[in-house]
């Protein structure tokens, strides 16, 4: 695996939204469920990936753990990894309250988590990769490649901008969120665009291809949200 520790990006710093803040973490599910149905999203992803009982899944940027918990009910083990200890503590408590005991929680991130077990069958990451600048997204996807079995599946969902009409799309997105979830959440989206590192679809597609992934299916929602179902077809050095 590449060694760039001397000039490593600090992925533990909170850029934009502060997920090290207890109040933010406790409000997360309620706030996000105003504009997405995380439970339903999780079932959709697991169905599409045709997850089976003997499989192992790794969730990068697991947040409050909704996906990890749903995944754990359908497979043998889930690794839930996040840079925020507050998120991990919250997700652990939530898993306990669901009676789910096959999640291994790991403090770390795309660039620092060391997966010491066998490569997994499936890696999922939702609304987390945009925390890294593009150069580091490449490094992250290269590392993801090494943690995944040959022909293993990757699901990536994130804020990724389509090039066409990007100004109009972002403006409409913020206005829609303001209507459905209120001014505070709309402000979060403004801050996301200003301070976080969401990129363009053509860059994300190239990053996936160059790190050994075939995009089996992509979906672009309103020019601002991208979903990629991928298969690892080459090893990444
Ligand atoms: C917007 S939340 C997404 C949570 C969840 N995956 C979802 O779809 O609701 C982003 C999460 O990514 C985590 N995160 C930020 N930078 C990260 C990194 N470099 N590696 C892994 N996780 C990171 C944050 O702590 C936070 O829990």
mmCIF file of C-alpha atoms and ligand atoms in Angstrom:
data_model
loop_
_atom_site.group_PDB
_atom_site.id
_atom_site.type_symbol
_atom_site.label_atom_id
_atom_site.label_comp_id
_atom_site.label_asym_id
_atom_site.label_seq_id
_atom_site.Cartn_x
_atom_site.Cartn_y
_atom_site.Cartn_z
ATOM 1 C CA UNK A 1 0.000 0.000 0.000
ATOM 2 C CA UNK A 2 1.261 3.511 -0.809
ATOM 3 C CA UNK A 3 3.225 5.219 1.953
ATOM 4 C CA UNK A 4 2.598 8.955 2.037
ATOM 5 C CA UNK A 5 2.634 9.392 5.793
ATOM 6 C CA UNK A 6 5.149 12.271 5.666
ATOM 7 C CA UNK A 7 2.690 14.470 3.735
ATOM 8 C CA UNK A 8 -0.574 12.827 4.682
ATOM 9 C CA UNK A 9 -3.776 14.905 4.445
ATOM 10 C CA UNK A 10 -5.278 15.348 7.922
ATOM 11 C CA UNK A 11 -8.625 13.614 7.500
ATOM 12 C CA UNK A 12 -9.406 13.905 11.227
ATOM 13 C CA UNK A 13 -9.975 17.657 10.892
ATOM 14 C CA UNK A 14 -13.636 18.646 10.559
ATOM 15 C CA UNK A 15 -14.203 20.561 7.326
ATOM 16 C CA UNK A 16 -17.648 22.153 6.932
ATOM 17 C CA UNK A 17 -20.118 20.350 9.187
ATOM 18 C CA UNK A 18 -18.657 19.424 12.580
ATOM 19 C CA UNK A 19 -19.424 15.734 13.149
ATOM 20 C CA UNK A 20 -17.314 15.806 16.313
ATOM 21 C CA UNK A 21 -20.089 17.842 17.945
ATOM 22 C CA UNK A 22 -22.527 15.796 20.068
ATOM 23 C CA UNK A 23 -25.556 18.021 19.331
ATOM 24 C CA UNK A 24 -24.916 17.808 15.550
ATOM 25 C CA UNK A 25 -24.648 14.021 15.716
ATOM 26 C CA UNK A 26 -27.787 13.645 17.827
ATOM 27 C CA UNK A 27 -29.722 15.847 15.363
ATOM 28 C CA UNK A 28 -28.347 14.047 12.268
ATOM 29 C CA UNK A 29 -30.986 11.341 11.690
ATOM 30 C CA UNK A 30 -33.900 13.692 12.275
ATOM 31 C CA UNK A 31 -32.444 16.356 10.009
ATOM 32 C CA UNK A 32 -31.464 14.006 7.172
ATOM 33 C CA UNK A 33 -34.788 12.186 7.266
ATOM 34 C CA UNK A 34 -36.439 15.499 6.303
ATOM 35 C CA UNK A 35 -35.006 15.194 2.787
ATOM 36 C CA UNK A 36 -34.057 11.495 2.443
ATOM 37 C CA UNK A 37 -35.284 8.180 3.794
ATOM 38 C CA UNK A 38 -32.030 6.613 5.046
ATOM 39 C CA UNK A 39 -33.715 3.335 6.001
ATOM 40 C CA UNK A 40 -35.262 2.929 2.548
ATOM 41 C CA UNK A 41 -31.992 3.976 0.864
ATOM 42 C CA UNK A 42 -30.167 1.269 2.831
ATOM 43 C CA UNK A 43 -32.651 -1.441 1.765
ATOM 44 C CA UNK A 44 -32.384 -0.305 -1.867
ATOM 45 C CA UNK A 45 -28.561 -0.524 -1.791
ATOM 46 C CA UNK A 46 -28.569 -3.946 -0.099
ATOM 47 C CA UNK A 47 -31.168 -5.272 -2.576
ATOM 48 C CA UNK A 48 -29.274 -3.965 -5.601
ATOM 49 C CA UNK A 49 -26.023 -5.466 -4.323
ATOM 50 C CA UNK A 50 -27.880 -8.739 -3.686
ATOM 51 C CA UNK A 51 -26.134 -9.022 -0.309
ATOM 52 C CA UNK A 52 -26.033 -12.561 1.080
ATOM 53 C CA UNK A 53 -25.793 -13.931 4.620
ATOM 54 C CA UNK A 54 -22.173 -15.100 4.380
ATOM 55 C CA UNK A 55 -20.837 -11.798 3.042
ATOM 56 C CA UNK A 56 -18.763 -9.160 4.832
ATOM 57 C CA UNK A 57 -19.376 -5.436 4.260
ATOM 58 C CA UNK A 58 -17.287 -2.372 5.062
ATOM 59 C CA UNK A 59 -19.025 1.007 5.451
ATOM 60 C CA UNK A 60 -16.724 4.047 5.189
ATOM 61 C CA UNK A 61 -18.046 7.203 6.857
ATOM 62 C CA UNK A 62 -20.714 5.145 8.606
ATOM 63 C CA UNK A 63 -22.082 8.139 10.529
ATOM 64 C CA UNK A 64 -25.008 7.313 12.821
ATOM 65 C CA UNK A 65 -24.934 3.697 11.633
ATOM 66 C CA UNK A 66 -28.305 3.302 9.888
ATOM 67 C CA UNK A 67 -26.842 1.539 6.854
ATOM 68 C CA UNK A 68 -24.447 -0.581 8.952
ATOM 69 C CA UNK A 69 -27.327 -1.804 11.148
ATOM 70 C CA UNK A 70 -29.548 -2.729 8.188
ATOM 71 C CA UNK A 71 -26.574 -4.407 6.467
ATOM 72 C CA UNK A 72 -25.671 -6.348 9.620
ATOM 73 C CA UNK A 73 -29.159 -7.902 9.640
ATOM 74 C CA UNK A 74 -28.483 -9.321 6.174
ATOM 75 C CA UNK A 75 -24.803 -10.374 6.213
ATOM 76 C CA UNK A 76 -22.277 -12.029 8.512
ATOM 77 C CA UNK A 77 -20.236 -8.998 9.577
ATOM 78 C CA UNK A 78 -20.055 -5.240 9.002
ATOM 79 C CA UNK A 79 -17.042 -3.019 9.584
ATOM 80 C CA UNK A 80 -18.335 0.497 10.336
ATOM 81 C CA UNK A 81 -15.536 3.030 10.011
ATOM 82 C CA UNK A 82 -15.642 6.751 10.774
ATOM 83 C CA UNK A 83 -13.228 9.537 11.712
ATOM 84 C CA UNK A 84 -15.691 10.874 14.296
ATOM 85 C CA UNK A 85 -15.629 9.104 17.662
ATOM 86 C CA UNK A 86 -18.905 10.848 18.547
ATOM 87 C CA UNK A 87 -20.558 9.313 15.463
ATOM 88 C CA UNK A 88 -19.128 5.885 16.327
ATOM 89 C CA UNK A 89 -20.380 6.066 19.928
ATOM 90 C CA UNK A 90 -23.829 7.089 18.720
ATOM 91 C CA UNK A 91 -23.908 4.305 16.101
ATOM 92 C CA UNK A 92 -22.776 1.700 18.683
ATOM 93 C CA UNK A 93 -25.626 2.667 21.031
ATOM 94 C CA UNK A 94 -28.088 2.531 18.133
ATOM 95 C CA UNK A 95 -26.846 -0.930 17.101
ATOM 96 C CA UNK A 96 -27.249 -2.150 20.702
ATOM 97 C CA UNK A 97 -30.802 -0.833 20.829
ATOM 98 C CA UNK A 98 -31.525 -2.809 17.627
ATOM 99 C CA UNK A 99 -30.010 -5.975 19.146
ATOM 100 C CA UNK A 100 -27.374 -6.053 16.398
ATOM 101 C CA UNK A 101 -24.032 -7.480 17.551
ATOM 102 C CA UNK A 102 -22.103 -8.242 14.334
ATOM 103 C CA UNK A 103 -20.761 -4.742 13.640
ATOM 104 C CA UNK A 104 -17.088 -4.021 14.254
ATOM 105 C CA UNK A 105 -16.641 -0.278 14.795
ATOM 106 C CA UNK A 106 -13.351 1.229 13.633
ATOM 107 C CA UNK A 107 -12.003 4.702 14.310
ATOM 108 C CA UNK A 108 -10.271 5.883 11.146
ATOM 109 C CA UNK A 109 -10.936 7.145 7.683
ATOM 110 C CA UNK A 110 -10.413 6.519 3.990
ATOM 111 C CA UNK A 111 -6.715 7.361 4.341
ATOM 112 C CA UNK A 112 -5.921 5.996 7.787
ATOM 113 C CA UNK A 113 -8.096 2.946 8.468
ATOM 114 C CA UNK A 114 -6.044 -0.242 8.322
ATOM 115 C CA UNK A 115 -8.089 -3.256 7.385
ATOM 116 C CA UNK A 116 -6.118 -6.132 8.908
ATOM 117 C CA UNK A 117 -8.659 -8.865 8.054
ATOM 118 C CA UNK A 118 -9.340 -10.548 4.704
ATOM 119 C CA UNK A 119 -10.585 -8.360 1.865
ATOM 120 C CA UNK A 120 -14.352 -7.866 2.095
ATOM 121 C CA UNK A 121 -17.143 -8.646 -0.384
ATOM 122 C CA UNK A 122 -18.725 -5.207 -0.478
ATOM 123 C CA UNK A 123 -17.666 -1.649 0.370
ATOM 124 C CA UNK A 124 -20.257 1.092 0.742
ATOM 125 C CA UNK A 125 -19.695 4.778 1.272
ATOM 126 C CA UNK A 126 -22.465 7.336 1.372
ATOM 127 C CA UNK A 127 -22.074 11.137 1.592
ATOM 128 C CA UNK A 128 -18.529 10.892 2.958
ATOM 129 C CA UNK A 129 -15.935 10.910 0.145
ATOM 130 C CA UNK A 130 -16.544 14.633 -0.525
ATOM 131 C CA UNK A 131 -14.681 15.328 2.725
ATOM 132 C CA UNK A 132 -11.457 14.741 0.765
ATOM 133 C CA UNK A 133 -9.963 16.930 -2.002
ATOM 134 C CA UNK A 134 -9.784 15.172 -5.395
ATOM 135 C CA UNK A 135 -6.142 14.122 -5.120
ATOM 136 C CA UNK A 136 -6.975 12.382 -1.857
ATOM 137 C CA UNK A 137 -10.161 10.866 -3.291
ATOM 138 C CA UNK A 138 -7.859 9.004 -5.660
ATOM 139 C CA UNK A 139 -5.740 7.805 -2.734
ATOM 140 C CA UNK A 140 -8.911 6.787 -0.874
ATOM 141 C CA UNK A 141 -10.344 4.808 -3.797
ATOM 142 C CA UNK A 142 -6.973 3.105 -4.314
ATOM 143 C CA UNK A 143 -7.028 2.001 -0.675
ATOM 144 C CA UNK A 144 -10.650 0.868 -1.011
ATOM 145 C CA UNK A 145 -9.565 -1.284 -3.965
ATOM 146 C CA UNK A 146 -7.009 -3.117 -1.814
ATOM 147 C CA UNK A 147 -9.597 -3.831 0.919
ATOM 148 C CA UNK A 148 -12.029 -5.407 -1.552
ATOM 149 C CA UNK A 149 -11.997 -8.952 -2.986
ATOM 150 C CA UNK A 150 -11.486 -9.382 -6.719
ATOM 151 C CA UNK A 151 -14.872 -8.840 -8.393
ATOM 152 C CA UNK A 152 -16.077 -7.323 -5.087
ATOM 153 C CA UNK A 153 -18.724 -4.602 -5.263
ATOM 154 C CA UNK A 154 -18.436 -0.929 -4.379
ATOM 155 C CA UNK A 155 -21.406 1.364 -3.866
ATOM 156 C CA UNK A 156 -20.559 5.047 -3.769
ATOM 157 C CA UNK A 157 -23.129 7.757 -3.183
ATOM 158 C CA UNK A 158 -22.174 11.380 -2.765
ATOM 159 C CA UNK A 159 -22.815 14.952 -3.719
ATOM 160 C CA UNK A 160 -21.242 15.045 -7.191
ATOM 161 C CA UNK A 161 -22.115 17.785 -9.684
ATOM 162 C CA UNK A 162 -23.112 17.214 -13.277
ATOM 163 C CA UNK A 163 -21.296 19.761 -15.462
ATOM 164 C CA UNK A 164 -24.341 20.900 -17.402
ATOM 165 C CA UNK A 165 -26.319 23.683 -15.666
ATOM 166 C CA UNK A 166 -24.378 23.228 -12.437
ATOM 167 C CA UNK A 167 -25.121 26.754 -11.172
ATOM 168 C CA UNK A 168 -28.876 26.351 -11.729
ATOM 169 C CA UNK A 169 -28.858 22.840 -10.252
ATOM 170 C CA UNK A 170 -27.093 23.899 -7.058
ATOM 171 C CA UNK A 171 -29.332 26.963 -6.669
ATOM 172 C CA UNK A 172 -32.463 24.821 -7.120
ATOM 173 C CA UNK A 173 -31.127 22.160 -4.730
ATOM 174 C CA UNK A 174 -30.654 24.709 -1.935
ATOM 175 C CA UNK A 175 -34.118 26.213 -2.565
ATOM 176 C CA UNK A 176 -35.741 22.731 -2.531
ATOM 177 C CA UNK A 177 -33.988 21.796 0.720
ATOM 178 C CA UNK A 178 -35.071 25.086 2.273
ATOM 179 C CA UNK A 179 -38.706 24.209 1.422
ATOM 180 C CA UNK A 180 -38.555 20.586 2.629
ATOM 181 C CA UNK A 181 -36.185 20.822 5.603
ATOM 182 C CA UNK A 182 -35.973 24.504 6.566
ATOM 183 C CA UNK A 183 -33.378 27.299 6.529
ATOM 184 C CA UNK A 184 -30.851 25.634 8.844
ATOM 185 C CA UNK A 185 -30.457 22.588 6.595
ATOM 186 C CA UNK A 186 -30.334 24.862 3.525
ATOM 187 C CA UNK A 187 -27.455 26.705 5.223
ATOM 188 C CA UNK A 188 -25.699 23.340 5.690
ATOM 189 C CA UNK A 189 -25.941 22.755 1.939
ATOM 190 C CA UNK A 190 -24.568 26.237 1.182
ATOM 191 C CA UNK A 191 -21.659 25.495 3.510
ATOM 192 C CA UNK A 192 -21.170 22.112 1.837
ATOM 193 C CA UNK A 193 -20.748 23.751 -1.576
ATOM 194 C CA UNK A 194 -18.486 26.485 -0.182
ATOM 195 C CA UNK A 195 -16.186 24.485 2.060
ATOM 196 C CA UNK A 196 -16.339 20.764 1.309
ATOM 197 C CA UNK A 197 -14.864 19.013 -1.733
ATOM 198 C CA UNK A 198 -17.703 17.773 -3.909
ATOM 199 C CA UNK A 199 -16.458 17.356 -7.454
ATOM 200 C CA UNK A 200 -17.816 16.861 -10.989
ATOM 201 C CA UNK A 201 -19.212 13.580 -12.333
ATOM 202 C CA UNK A 202 -16.547 13.341 -15.050
ATOM 203 C CA UNK A 203 -13.816 13.539 -12.406
ATOM 204 C CA UNK A 204 -15.512 10.935 -10.183
ATOM 205 C CA UNK A 205 -16.017 8.570 -13.129
ATOM 206 C CA UNK A 206 -12.333 8.888 -14.077
ATOM 207 C CA UNK A 207 -11.213 8.379 -10.471
ATOM 208 C CA UNK A 208 -13.243 5.160 -10.253
ATOM 209 C CA UNK A 209 -11.947 3.852 -13.602
ATOM 210 C CA UNK A 210 -8.319 4.650 -12.760
ATOM 211 C CA UNK A 211 -8.519 2.910 -9.388
ATOM 212 C CA UNK A 212 -9.674 -0.386 -10.883
ATOM 213 C CA UNK A 213 -13.466 -0.098 -10.831
ATOM 214 C CA UNK A 214 -15.992 -0.727 -13.572
ATOM 215 C CA UNK A 215 -19.118 1.388 -13.160
ATOM 216 C CA UNK A 216 -21.983 -1.066 -13.672
ATOM 217 C CA UNK A 217 -24.683 1.482 -13.056
ATOM 218 C CA UNK A 218 -24.716 5.204 -12.374
ATOM 219 C CA UNK A 219 -27.550 7.494 -11.476
ATOM 220 C CA UNK A 220 -27.469 11.279 -11.301
ATOM 221 C CA UNK A 221 -30.251 12.906 -9.299
ATOM 222 C CA UNK A 222 -31.040 16.517 -10.229
ATOM 223 C CA UNK A 223 -27.403 17.074 -11.230
ATOM 224 C CA UNK A 224 -26.263 17.102 -7.581
ATOM 225 C CA UNK A 225 -26.355 13.547 -6.169
ATOM 226 C CA UNK A 226 -24.545 10.625 -7.791
ATOM 227 C CA UNK A 227 -24.880 6.914 -7.115
ATOM 228 C CA UNK A 228 -22.415 4.406 -8.548
ATOM 229 C CA UNK A 229 -22.678 0.622 -8.379
ATOM 230 C CA UNK A 230 -19.211 -0.678 -9.292
ATOM 231 C CA UNK A 231 -17.207 -3.902 -9.559
ATOM 232 C CA UNK A 232 -13.492 -4.228 -8.827
ATOM 233 C CA UNK A 233 -11.997 -5.464 -12.090
ATOM 234 C CA UNK A 234 -8.304 -4.591 -11.594
ATOM 235 C CA UNK A 235 -5.925 -4.430 -8.672
ATOM 236 C CA UNK A 236 -4.580 -1.069 -7.650
ATOM 237 C CA UNK A 237 -0.940 -0.832 -6.555
HETATM 238 C C1 LIG B 1 -22.751 13.281 5.919
HETATM 239 S S1 LIG B 1 -22.189 12.038 6.996
HETATM 240 C C2 LIG B 1 -22.744 10.554 6.160
HETATM 241 C C3 LIG B 1 -23.130 9.466 7.124
HETATM 242 C C4 LIG B 1 -23.808 8.257 6.492
HETATM 243 N N1 LIG B 1 -22.905 7.518 5.651
HETATM 244 C C5 LIG B 1 -25.044 8.651 5.721
HETATM 245 O O1 LIG B 1 -25.153 8.331 4.522
HETATM 246 O O2 LIG B 1 -25.942 9.259 6.321
HETATM 247 C C6 LIG B 1 -20.454 11.994 6.669
HETATM 248 C C7 LIG B 1 -19.691 11.068 7.597
HETATM 249 O O3 LIG B 1 -18.377 10.891 7.060
HETATM 250 C C8 LIG B 1 -17.446 10.968 8.116
HETATM 251 N N2 LIG B 1 -16.135 11.332 7.532
HETATM 252 C C9 LIG B 1 -15.629 12.556 7.276
HETATM 253 N N3 LIG B 1 -14.403 12.462 6.738
HETATM 254 C C10 LIG B 1 -14.121 11.130 6.653
HETATM 255 C C11 LIG B 1 -12.995 10.375 6.209
HETATM 256 N N4 LIG B 1 -11.903 10.972 5.726
HETATM 257 N N5 LIG B 1 -13.046 9.032 6.270
HETATM 258 C C12 LIG B 1 -14.160 8.402 6.747
HETATM 259 N N6 LIG B 1 -15.244 9.069 7.202
HETATM 260 C C13 LIG B 1 -15.228 10.406 7.156
HETATM 261 C C14 LIG B 1 -18.041 11.991 9.073
HETATM 262 O O4 LIG B 1 -17.501 11.888 10.366
HETATM 263 C C15 LIG B 1 -19.512 11.623 8.999
HETATM 264 O O5 LIG B 1 -19.855 10.648 9.945
#
